[in-house]
Amino acid sequence: MIEVYMKKAIDIANRGSGFVNPDPLVGAILVKNEKIVGQGWYKFFGSERAEVMAIKSAGEDTRDSELFINIEPEIDEKYDEYISFILNSGIKRIYIGIPNPRVGRGGKAEEVFKPLGIEIEYGVLKNECEELNEIYTHYINTGTPFVFTKWAMTLDGKLASRTGDSKWISSEKSLEFVHHLRQRVAAIMVGENTVRLDNPLLTTRLEGVVISNPLRVIVSKYGDIPLNSNILKVDANTRTLIIASEKIAIEKEVELKNYGVDIIKLRERQGKIQFEDIVKALGERNIDSLYIEGGSSLLASAFESRVVNKVYAAIAPKIIGGKDAITPVGGVGIEKMNDAIRLSRVTHQIIGDDVIFKGYI
């Protein structure tokens, strides 16, 4: 049952997706006499701790209960009020999915609580808990966003037809999967060509959940974006950031800012904006995660810069054909197979008619 309770903590932690960045997703389950008596999750950045919420929600005597939490709480001897609250609850044991991944912070719960009579056990559903907070772990230790890509392609490896038509390669259920990815991240990115061809909204559209729209990031060296583009429609729930060159015309910069968008100007190196500079600039803005949705030239630049951490690829049972049809990753490409970027920890799942592969770099 230990793993069952931790799985519930993971599930409830996901309710904070899109709202807690750049903090971790945290879920807590309180169990007494093999019965769940309380639960809590970290709801939004700066909100009440998940474990405190779980204890408060129990509504009965919590003495001799057990707490399940997916990630070790931030704690040390300075947290007197928090430590007293945990002690006064009478919890006898705390199961923790993973230690605090912040450098030098792992194991603090055991250091603090074990001498006070509370048993601590780490490593329950370790792999699942690590993946849940891979964004947080990466960001706090590098200062740059965790970057992942996702594309949908046909069986013959095409992203779109030779005319650029790509609506829709994926099944409806696979498209819903995309919106769950958008809900999870702080920012979503496309290039200016995708804006011109597809005029995307880049918003999250899901039923039955509170929506969190990621920051829309557009890479456009000189701001050459049609003024009727959906991404220029900015309000309290949809924000847009344009990554441009320092050489962008002042008139174009003013014009775009009049639409309510923000602009980061970066120095060109070797005639283009480098992805290393982009992720550094986003990290400085507390953007902990970046989902690159395309197109092929932008994806090529990201892979060439070695900034991608995770890849999703949806393969649809369709064939386009044609040597001029667009492939997911453009650019020059490699010369020898030994130079190919290799993925590790590869898994797959079937969603609708599509097969979605997931792997890490």
Tab-separated table of C-alpha atoms in Angstrom:
chain	number	residue	atom	x	y	z
A	1	MET	CA	0.000	0.000	0.000
A	2	ILE	CA	2.958	2.329	0.484
A	3	GLU	CA	3.382	2.782	-3.263
A	4	VAL	CA	-0.376	3.209	-3.713
A	5	TYR	CA	-0.401	6.131	-1.297
A	6	MET	CA	2.646	7.716	-2.927
A	7	LYS	CA	0.986	7.370	-6.329
A	8	LYS	CA	-1.979	9.317	-4.938
A	9	ALA	CA	0.422	11.999	-3.692
A	10	ILE	CA	1.911	12.247	-7.195
A	11	ASP	CA	-1.533	12.467	-8.775
A	12	ILE	CA	-2.686	15.249	-6.488
A	13	ALA	CA	0.612	17.121	-6.916
A	14	ASN	CA	-0.199	17.418	-10.618
A	15	ARG	CA	-3.097	19.710	-9.751
A	16	GLY	CA	-0.516	22.442	-9.335
A	17	SER	CA	0.735	22.088	-12.923
A	18	GLY	CA	1.226	25.474	-14.502
A	19	PHE	CA	0.612	27.393	-11.280
A	20	VAL	CA	3.584	26.697	-8.985
A	21	ASN	CA	6.506	27.461	-11.338
A	22	PRO	CA	9.355	27.827	-10.585
A	23	ASP	CA	8.639	25.869	-7.394
A	24	PRO	CA	8.173	22.077	-7.384
A	25	LEU	CA	4.941	20.127	-7.726
A	26	VAL	CA	4.111	18.789	-4.277
A	27	GLY	CA	1.357	16.450	-3.142
A	28	ALA	CA	0.812	14.996	0.319
A	29	ILE	CA	-1.381	12.187	1.636
A	30	LEU	CA	-2.009	11.572	5.341
A	31	VAL	CA	-2.823	7.978	6.306
A	32	LYS	CA	-4.025	6.578	9.621
A	33	ASN	CA	-4.979	2.965	10.254
A	34	GLU	CA	-4.576	2.284	6.510
A	35	LYS	CA	-7.141	4.939	5.658
A	36	ILE	CA	-6.532	8.249	3.906
A	37	VAL	CA	-7.608	10.947	6.343
A	38	GLY	CA	-6.113	14.031	4.705
A	39	GLN	CA	-4.641	15.290	1.472
A	40	GLY	CA	-3.108	18.487	0.155
A	41	TRP	CA	-1.150	19.927	-2.718
A	42	TYR	CA	0.912	23.003	-3.422
A	43	LYS	CA	-1.701	25.071	-5.251
A	44	PHE	CA	0.201	28.064	-6.537
A	45	PHE	CA	3.497	29.873	-6.073
A	46	GLY	CA	3.695	31.023	-2.449
A	47	SER	CA	0.651	29.075	-1.247
A	48	GLU	CA	0.371	26.852	1.825
A	49	ARG	CA	2.601	23.777	1.933
A	50	ALA	CA	1.013	20.550	0.684
A	51	GLU	CA	1.771	18.616	3.870
A	52	VAL	CA	0.363	21.370	6.081
A	53	MET	CA	-2.809	21.390	3.998
A	54	ALA	CA	-3.059	17.593	4.278
A	55	ILE	CA	-2.723	17.633	8.058
A	56	LYS	CA	-5.229	20.462	8.451
A	57	SER	CA	-7.711	18.666	6.199
A	58	ALA	CA	-7.633	15.490	8.298
A	59	GLY	CA	-10.342	16.785	10.620
A	60	GLU	CA	-9.527	14.255	13.333
A	61	ASP	CA	-6.746	13.145	15.635
A	62	THR	CA	-3.644	12.727	13.475
A	63	ARG	CA	-1.523	11.105	16.154
A	64	ASP	CA	0.378	8.027	14.932
A	65	SER	CA	-0.484	8.819	11.318
A	66	GLU	CA	1.855	8.504	8.327
A	67	LEU	CA	2.615	11.212	5.796
A	68	PHE	CA	3.374	10.523	2.132
A	69	ILE	CA	4.966	13.336	0.145
A	70	ASN	CA	6.540	13.127	-3.306
A	71	ILE	CA	9.476	15.478	-2.649
A	72	GLU	CA	11.367	16.326	0.519
A	73	PRO	CA	10.150	19.592	2.044
A	74	GLU	CA	12.461	22.576	2.201
A	75	ILE	CA	13.499	22.510	5.841
A	76	ASP	CA	16.256	23.188	8.340
A	77	GLU	CA	16.574	24.204	11.961
A	78	LYS	CA	15.374	27.738	11.150
A	79	TYR	CA	11.840	26.521	10.391
A	80	ASP	CA	10.798	26.443	14.062
A	81	GLU	CA	7.079	27.054	13.497
A	82	TYR	CA	6.856	24.444	10.737
A	83	ILE	CA	8.798	21.854	12.746
A	84	SER	CA	6.559	22.426	15.761
A	85	PHE	CA	3.460	22.013	13.596
A	86	ILE	CA	4.667	18.637	12.289
A	87	LEU	CA	5.636	17.462	15.780
A	88	ASN	CA	2.334	18.539	17.314
A	89	SER	CA	0.421	16.638	14.635
A	90	GLY	CA	1.752	13.400	16.102
A	91	ILE	CA	2.923	11.963	12.782
A	92	LYS	CA	5.054	8.889	13.407
A	93	ARG	CA	6.534	8.332	9.952
A	94	ILE	CA	7.142	10.329	6.764
A	95	TYR	CA	7.577	8.614	3.405
A	96	ILE	CA	9.404	10.807	0.886
A	97	GLY	CA	9.620	10.125	-2.847
A	98	ILE	CA	12.891	11.944	-3.534
A	99	PRO	CA	15.296	14.023	-1.440
A	100	ASN	CA	15.318	17.767	-1.959
A	101	PRO	CA	17.248	18.085	-5.266
A	102	ARG	CA	18.670	21.480	-4.396
A	103	VAL	CA	22.433	21.117	-3.938
A	104	GLY	CA	23.252	20.630	-0.267
A	105	ARG	CA	19.600	20.372	0.828
A	106	GLY	CA	18.880	16.675	0.413
A	107	GLY	CA	18.375	14.702	3.625
A	108	LYS	CA	17.475	17.678	5.814
A	109	ALA	CA	14.135	16.154	6.833
A	110	GLU	CA	15.917	13.155	8.284
A	111	GLU	CA	18.467	15.373	10.043
A	112	VAL	CA	15.719	17.435	11.659
A	113	PHE	CA	12.927	14.944	12.368
A	114	LYS	CA	14.666	11.645	13.116
A	115	PRO	CA	16.228	12.904	16.385
A	116	LEU	CA	12.734	14.086	17.344
A	117	GLY	CA	11.275	10.591	17.006
A	118	ILE	CA	9.758	10.723	13.516
A	119	GLU	CA	10.850	7.952	11.170
A	120	ILE	CA	11.861	9.005	7.654
A	121	GLU	CA	11.946	6.785	4.570
A	122	TYR	CA	13.158	7.973	1.171
A	123	GLY	CA	12.802	6.485	-2.295
A	124	VAL	CA	9.162	5.430	-2.596
A	125	LEU	CA	8.335	5.518	-6.343
A	126	LYS	CA	11.642	7.295	-6.831
A	127	ASN	CA	11.619	7.288	-10.644
A	128	GLU	CA	8.069	8.594	-10.905
A	129	CYS	CA	8.782	11.327	-8.367
A	130	GLU	CA	11.962	12.342	-10.183
A	131	GLU	CA	10.129	12.725	-13.491
A	132	LEU	CA	7.331	14.698	-11.854
A	133	ASN	CA	9.817	17.369	-10.769
A	134	GLU	CA	12.469	17.076	-13.482
A	135	ILE	CA	11.726	20.689	-14.417
A	136	TYR	CA	12.340	21.943	-10.882
A	137	THR	CA	15.475	19.847	-10.410
A	138	HIS	CA	17.010	21.104	-13.641
A	139	TYR	CA	16.138	24.741	-13.089
A	140	ILE	CA	17.363	25.124	-9.509
A	141	ASN	CA	20.687	23.526	-10.364
A	142	THR	CA	21.370	25.238	-13.714
A	143	GLY	CA	19.392	28.493	-13.694
A	144	THR	CA	18.124	27.688	-17.188
A	145	PRO	CA	14.775	26.204	-18.238
A	146	PHE	CA	14.218	22.500	-18.766
A	147	VAL	CA	13.699	22.290	-22.531
A	148	PHE	CA	11.596	19.744	-24.337
A	149	THR	CA	10.292	19.416	-27.839
A	150	LYS	CA	7.266	17.743	-29.333
A	151	TRP	CA	6.280	17.202	-32.916
A	152	ALA	CA	3.759	15.134	-34.816
A	153	MET	CA	4.867	13.384	-37.981
A	154	THR	CA	3.635	10.811	-40.448
A	155	LEU	CA	4.926	7.263	-40.797
A	156	ASP	CA	7.335	8.495	-43.456
A	157	GLY	CA	8.708	11.200	-41.168
A	158	LYS	CA	6.970	14.282	-42.537
A	159	LEU	CA	5.928	17.271	-40.462
A	160	ALA	CA	3.800	18.802	-43.214
A	161	SER	CA	3.094	18.501	-46.912
A	162	ARG	CA	5.300	20.209	-49.498
A	163	THR	CA	2.894	23.187	-49.370
A	164	GLY	CA	3.278	23.469	-45.582
A	165	ASP	CA	-0.142	22.033	-44.699
A	166	SER	CA	-0.070	20.149	-41.383
A	167	LYS	CA	-3.648	20.343	-40.044
A	168	TRP	CA	-4.019	17.847	-38.695
A	169	ILE	CA	-1.445	15.073	-38.690
A	170	SER	CA	-2.312	13.971	-35.151
A	171	SER	CA	-5.510	12.399	-33.876
A	172	GLU	CA	-7.849	14.400	-31.657
A	173	LYS	CA	-6.706	12.538	-28.541
A	174	SER	CA	-3.080	13.180	-29.422
A	175	LEU	CA	-3.827	16.890	-29.784
A	176	GLU	CA	-5.335	16.840	-26.291
A	177	PHE	CA	-2.040	15.413	-25.036
A	178	VAL	CA	-0.325	18.524	-26.435
A	179	HIS	CA	-2.563	20.762	-24.353
A	180	HIS	CA	-1.634	18.831	-21.200
A	181	LEU	CA	2.004	19.564	-22.040
A	182	ARG	CA	1.193	23.244	-22.469
A	183	GLN	CA	-0.556	23.256	-19.095
A	184	ARG	CA	2.604	21.973	-17.443
A	185	VAL	CA	5.190	24.464	-18.712
A	186	ALA	CA	6.074	28.085	-18.078
A	187	ALA	CA	6.705	28.951	-21.737
A	188	ILE	CA	5.972	27.652	-25.231
A	189	MET	CA	8.051	28.614	-28.260
A	190	VAL	CA	7.674	28.735	-32.035
A	191	GLY	CA	9.497	30.587	-34.777
A	192	GLU	CA	8.197	33.413	-36.915
A	193	ASN	CA	7.650	31.065	-39.884
A	194	THR	CA	5.200	28.997	-37.842
A	195	VAL	CA	3.369	32.182	-36.886
A	196	ARG	CA	3.040	33.152	-40.550
A	197	LEU	CA	1.973	29.704	-41.784
A	198	ASP	CA	-0.292	28.496	-38.961
A	199	ASN	CA	-1.246	31.662	-37.043
A	200	PRO	CA	-1.366	29.604	-33.812
A	201	LEU	CA	-2.996	30.645	-30.546
A	202	LEU	CA	-0.443	28.744	-28.406
A	203	THR	CA	-2.929	28.623	-25.540
A	204	THR	CA	-4.057	25.731	-23.356
A	205	ARG	CA	-7.478	24.336	-24.188
A	206	LEU	CA	-8.673	21.613	-21.823
A	207	GLU	CA	-12.058	20.789	-20.360
A	208	GLY	CA	-12.715	20.285	-16.665
A	209	VAL	CA	-9.529	21.906	-15.340
A	210	VAL	CA	-8.421	25.377	-14.358
A	211	ILE	CA	-6.372	26.587	-17.304
A	212	SER	CA	-2.851	27.969	-17.129
A	213	ASN	CA	-1.600	29.473	-20.381
A	214	PRO	CA	2.174	29.385	-20.855
A	215	LEU	CA	4.100	32.469	-21.860
A	216	ARG	CA	4.154	32.515	-25.667
A	217	VAL	CA	7.719	32.998	-26.899
A	218	ILE	CA	8.323	33.843	-30.546
A	219	VAL	CA	11.804	33.870	-32.060
A	220	SER	CA	11.812	36.607	-34.692
A	221	LYS	CA	15.165	38.227	-35.380
A	222	TYR	CA	13.755	41.439	-36.792
A	223	GLY	CA	10.146	41.240	-35.568
A	224	ASP	CA	8.706	40.268	-38.961
A	225	ILE	CA	5.367	39.092	-37.591
A	226	PRO	CA	2.002	39.796	-39.273
A	227	LEU	CA	0.131	42.332	-37.167
A	228	ASN	CA	-3.087	40.297	-37.359
A	229	SER	CA	-1.390	37.285	-35.727
A	230	ASN	CA	-3.153	35.597	-32.830
A	231	ILE	CA	-0.009	35.785	-30.730
A	232	LEU	CA	-0.261	39.585	-30.750
A	233	LYS	CA	-3.638	39.388	-29.024
A	234	VAL	CA	-2.482	39.900	-25.456
A	235	ASP	CA	-4.581	40.038	-22.280
A	236	ALA	CA	-4.315	39.097	-18.613
A	237	ASN	CA	-4.359	35.372	-19.466
A	238	THR	CA	-2.249	35.325	-22.624
A	239	ARG	CA	1.177	36.950	-22.636
A	240	THR	CA	3.676	37.085	-25.482
A	241	LEU	CA	7.442	37.550	-25.482
A	242	ILE	CA	9.425	38.108	-28.662
A	243	ILE	CA	13.084	37.113	-28.840
A	244	ALA	CA	14.689	39.538	-31.288
A	245	SER	CA	18.090	40.711	-32.408
A	246	GLU	CA	19.691	43.837	-31.019
A	247	LYS	CA	19.502	45.019	-34.622
A	248	ILE	CA	15.697	45.103	-34.715
A	249	ALA	CA	14.467	48.432	-36.090
A	250	ILE	CA	13.306	50.800	-33.353
A	251	GLU	CA	10.098	51.465	-35.317
A	252	LYS	CA	9.285	47.747	-35.402
A	253	GLU	CA	10.082	47.377	-31.697
A	254	VAL	CA	7.724	50.236	-30.786
A	255	GLU	CA	5.028	48.879	-33.095
A	256	LEU	CA	5.102	45.435	-31.485
A	257	LYS	CA	5.223	46.790	-27.942
A	258	ASN	CA	2.081	48.789	-28.700
A	259	TYR	CA	0.324	45.416	-28.941
A	260	GLY	CA	1.307	44.643	-25.359
A	261	VAL	CA	4.093	42.171	-26.054
A	262	ASP	CA	7.465	42.111	-24.312
A	263	ILE	CA	10.708	41.979	-26.265
A	264	ILE	CA	14.097	40.584	-25.295
A	265	LYS	CA	16.885	41.809	-27.557
A	266	LEU	CA	19.911	39.546	-27.831
A	267	ARG	CA	23.224	39.979	-29.573
A	268	GLU	CA	23.667	38.043	-32.798
A	269	ARG	CA	26.544	35.616	-32.967
A	270	GLN	CA	27.568	34.067	-36.281
A	271	GLY	CA	24.665	35.878	-37.892
A	272	LYS	CA	21.905	34.500	-35.695
A	273	ILE	CA	20.482	34.480	-32.190
A	274	GLN	CA	22.032	31.585	-30.304
A	275	PHE	CA	19.845	29.212	-28.303
A	276	GLU	CA	22.293	29.229	-25.414
A	277	ASP	CA	21.631	32.952	-25.048
A	278	ILE	CA	17.867	32.442	-25.334
A	279	VAL	CA	17.623	29.888	-22.523
A	280	LYS	CA	19.914	31.967	-20.323
A	281	ALA	CA	17.714	35.040	-20.834
A	282	LEU	CA	14.555	33.048	-20.102
A	283	GLY	CA	16.081	31.551	-16.961
A	284	GLU	CA	16.857	35.037	-15.707
A	285	ARG	CA	13.123	35.752	-16.019
A	286	ASN	CA	12.269	32.766	-13.781
A	287	ILE	CA	11.124	30.685	-16.749
A	288	ASP	CA	11.843	27.169	-15.503
A	289	SER	CA	10.533	25.218	-18.499
A	290	LEU	CA	10.340	25.708	-22.248
A	291	TYR	CA	8.301	23.679	-24.710
A	292	ILE	CA	9.515	24.129	-28.292
A	293	GLU	CA	6.661	23.303	-30.639
A	294	GLY	CA	8.366	24.118	-33.938
A	295	GLY	CA	8.984	24.524	-36.749
A	296	SER	CA	11.795	22.527	-38.272
A	297	SER	CA	14.375	25.330	-38.488
A	298	LEU	CA	13.842	26.316	-34.862
A	299	LEU	CA	14.062	22.696	-33.729
A	300	ALA	CA	17.284	22.261	-35.698
A	301	SER	CA	18.815	25.269	-33.958
A	302	ALA	CA	17.768	23.935	-30.556
A	303	PHE	CA	19.292	20.507	-31.176
A	304	GLU	CA	22.461	21.964	-32.680
A	305	SER	CA	22.878	24.097	-29.555
A	306	ARG	CA	22.427	21.041	-27.311
A	307	VAL	CA	19.856	22.741	-25.103
A	308	VAL	CA	17.102	20.104	-25.478
A	309	ASN	CA	16.569	17.802	-22.489
A	310	LYS	CA	13.515	15.778	-23.490
A	311	VAL	CA	11.791	14.795	-26.732
A	312	TYR	CA	8.222	13.773	-27.526
A	313	ALA	CA	7.444	12.545	-31.041
A	314	ALA	CA	3.959	11.529	-32.144
A	315	ILE	CA	3.800	9.226	-35.157
A	316	ALA	CA	0.497	9.148	-37.022
A	317	PRO	CA	-0.541	6.280	-39.351
A	318	LYS	CA	-0.426	8.469	-42.452
A	319	ILE	CA	1.930	8.791	-45.406
A	320	ILE	CA	2.612	12.078	-47.199
A	321	GLY	CA	5.542	11.266	-49.479
A	322	GLY	CA	7.583	13.684	-51.555
A	323	LYS	CA	11.179	14.779	-51.205
A	324	ASP	CA	10.108	18.394	-50.642
A	325	ALA	CA	7.753	17.651	-47.743
A	326	ILE	CA	8.928	19.144	-44.446
A	327	THR	CA	10.682	16.977	-41.852
A	328	PRO	CA	10.575	17.701	-38.093
A	329	VAL	CA	14.210	18.744	-37.665
A	330	GLY	CA	15.655	20.886	-40.448
A	331	GLY	CA	19.109	22.351	-40.781
A	332	VAL	CA	22.107	20.739	-42.460
A	333	GLY	CA	21.963	17.525	-40.451
A	334	ILE	CA	24.732	15.069	-39.670
A	335	GLU	CA	27.119	13.356	-42.083
A	336	LYS	CA	27.682	10.104	-40.202
A	337	MET	CA	25.293	7.984	-38.167
A	338	ASN	CA	27.781	7.971	-35.284
A	339	ASP	CA	27.095	11.696	-34.916
A	340	ALA	CA	23.346	11.213	-34.427
A	341	ILE	CA	21.780	12.540	-31.236
A	342	ARG	CA	20.830	9.488	-29.203
A	343	LEU	CA	17.914	9.322	-26.812
A	344	SER	CA	17.921	7.382	-23.560
A	345	ARG	CA	15.159	6.077	-21.284
A	346	VAL	CA	12.892	5.764	-24.304
A	347	THR	CA	9.265	4.791	-23.717
A	348	HIS	CA	6.132	4.928	-25.816
A	349	GLN	CA	2.377	4.996	-25.446
A	350	ILE	CA	-0.558	4.746	-27.807
A	351	ILE	CA	-2.947	7.696	-27.770
A	352	GLY	CA	-5.819	7.522	-30.209
A	353	ASP	CA	-4.370	6.297	-33.502
A	354	ASP	CA	-0.913	7.700	-32.769
A	355	VAL	CA	2.182	6.309	-31.088
A	356	ILE	CA	3.961	8.847	-28.890
A	357	PHE	CA	7.628	8.260	-28.140
A	358	LYS	CA	9.346	9.912	-25.194
A	359	GLY	CA	13.079	10.040	-24.595
A	360	TYR	CA	15.825	12.041	-22.900
A	361	ILE	CA	19.024	13.562	-24.215
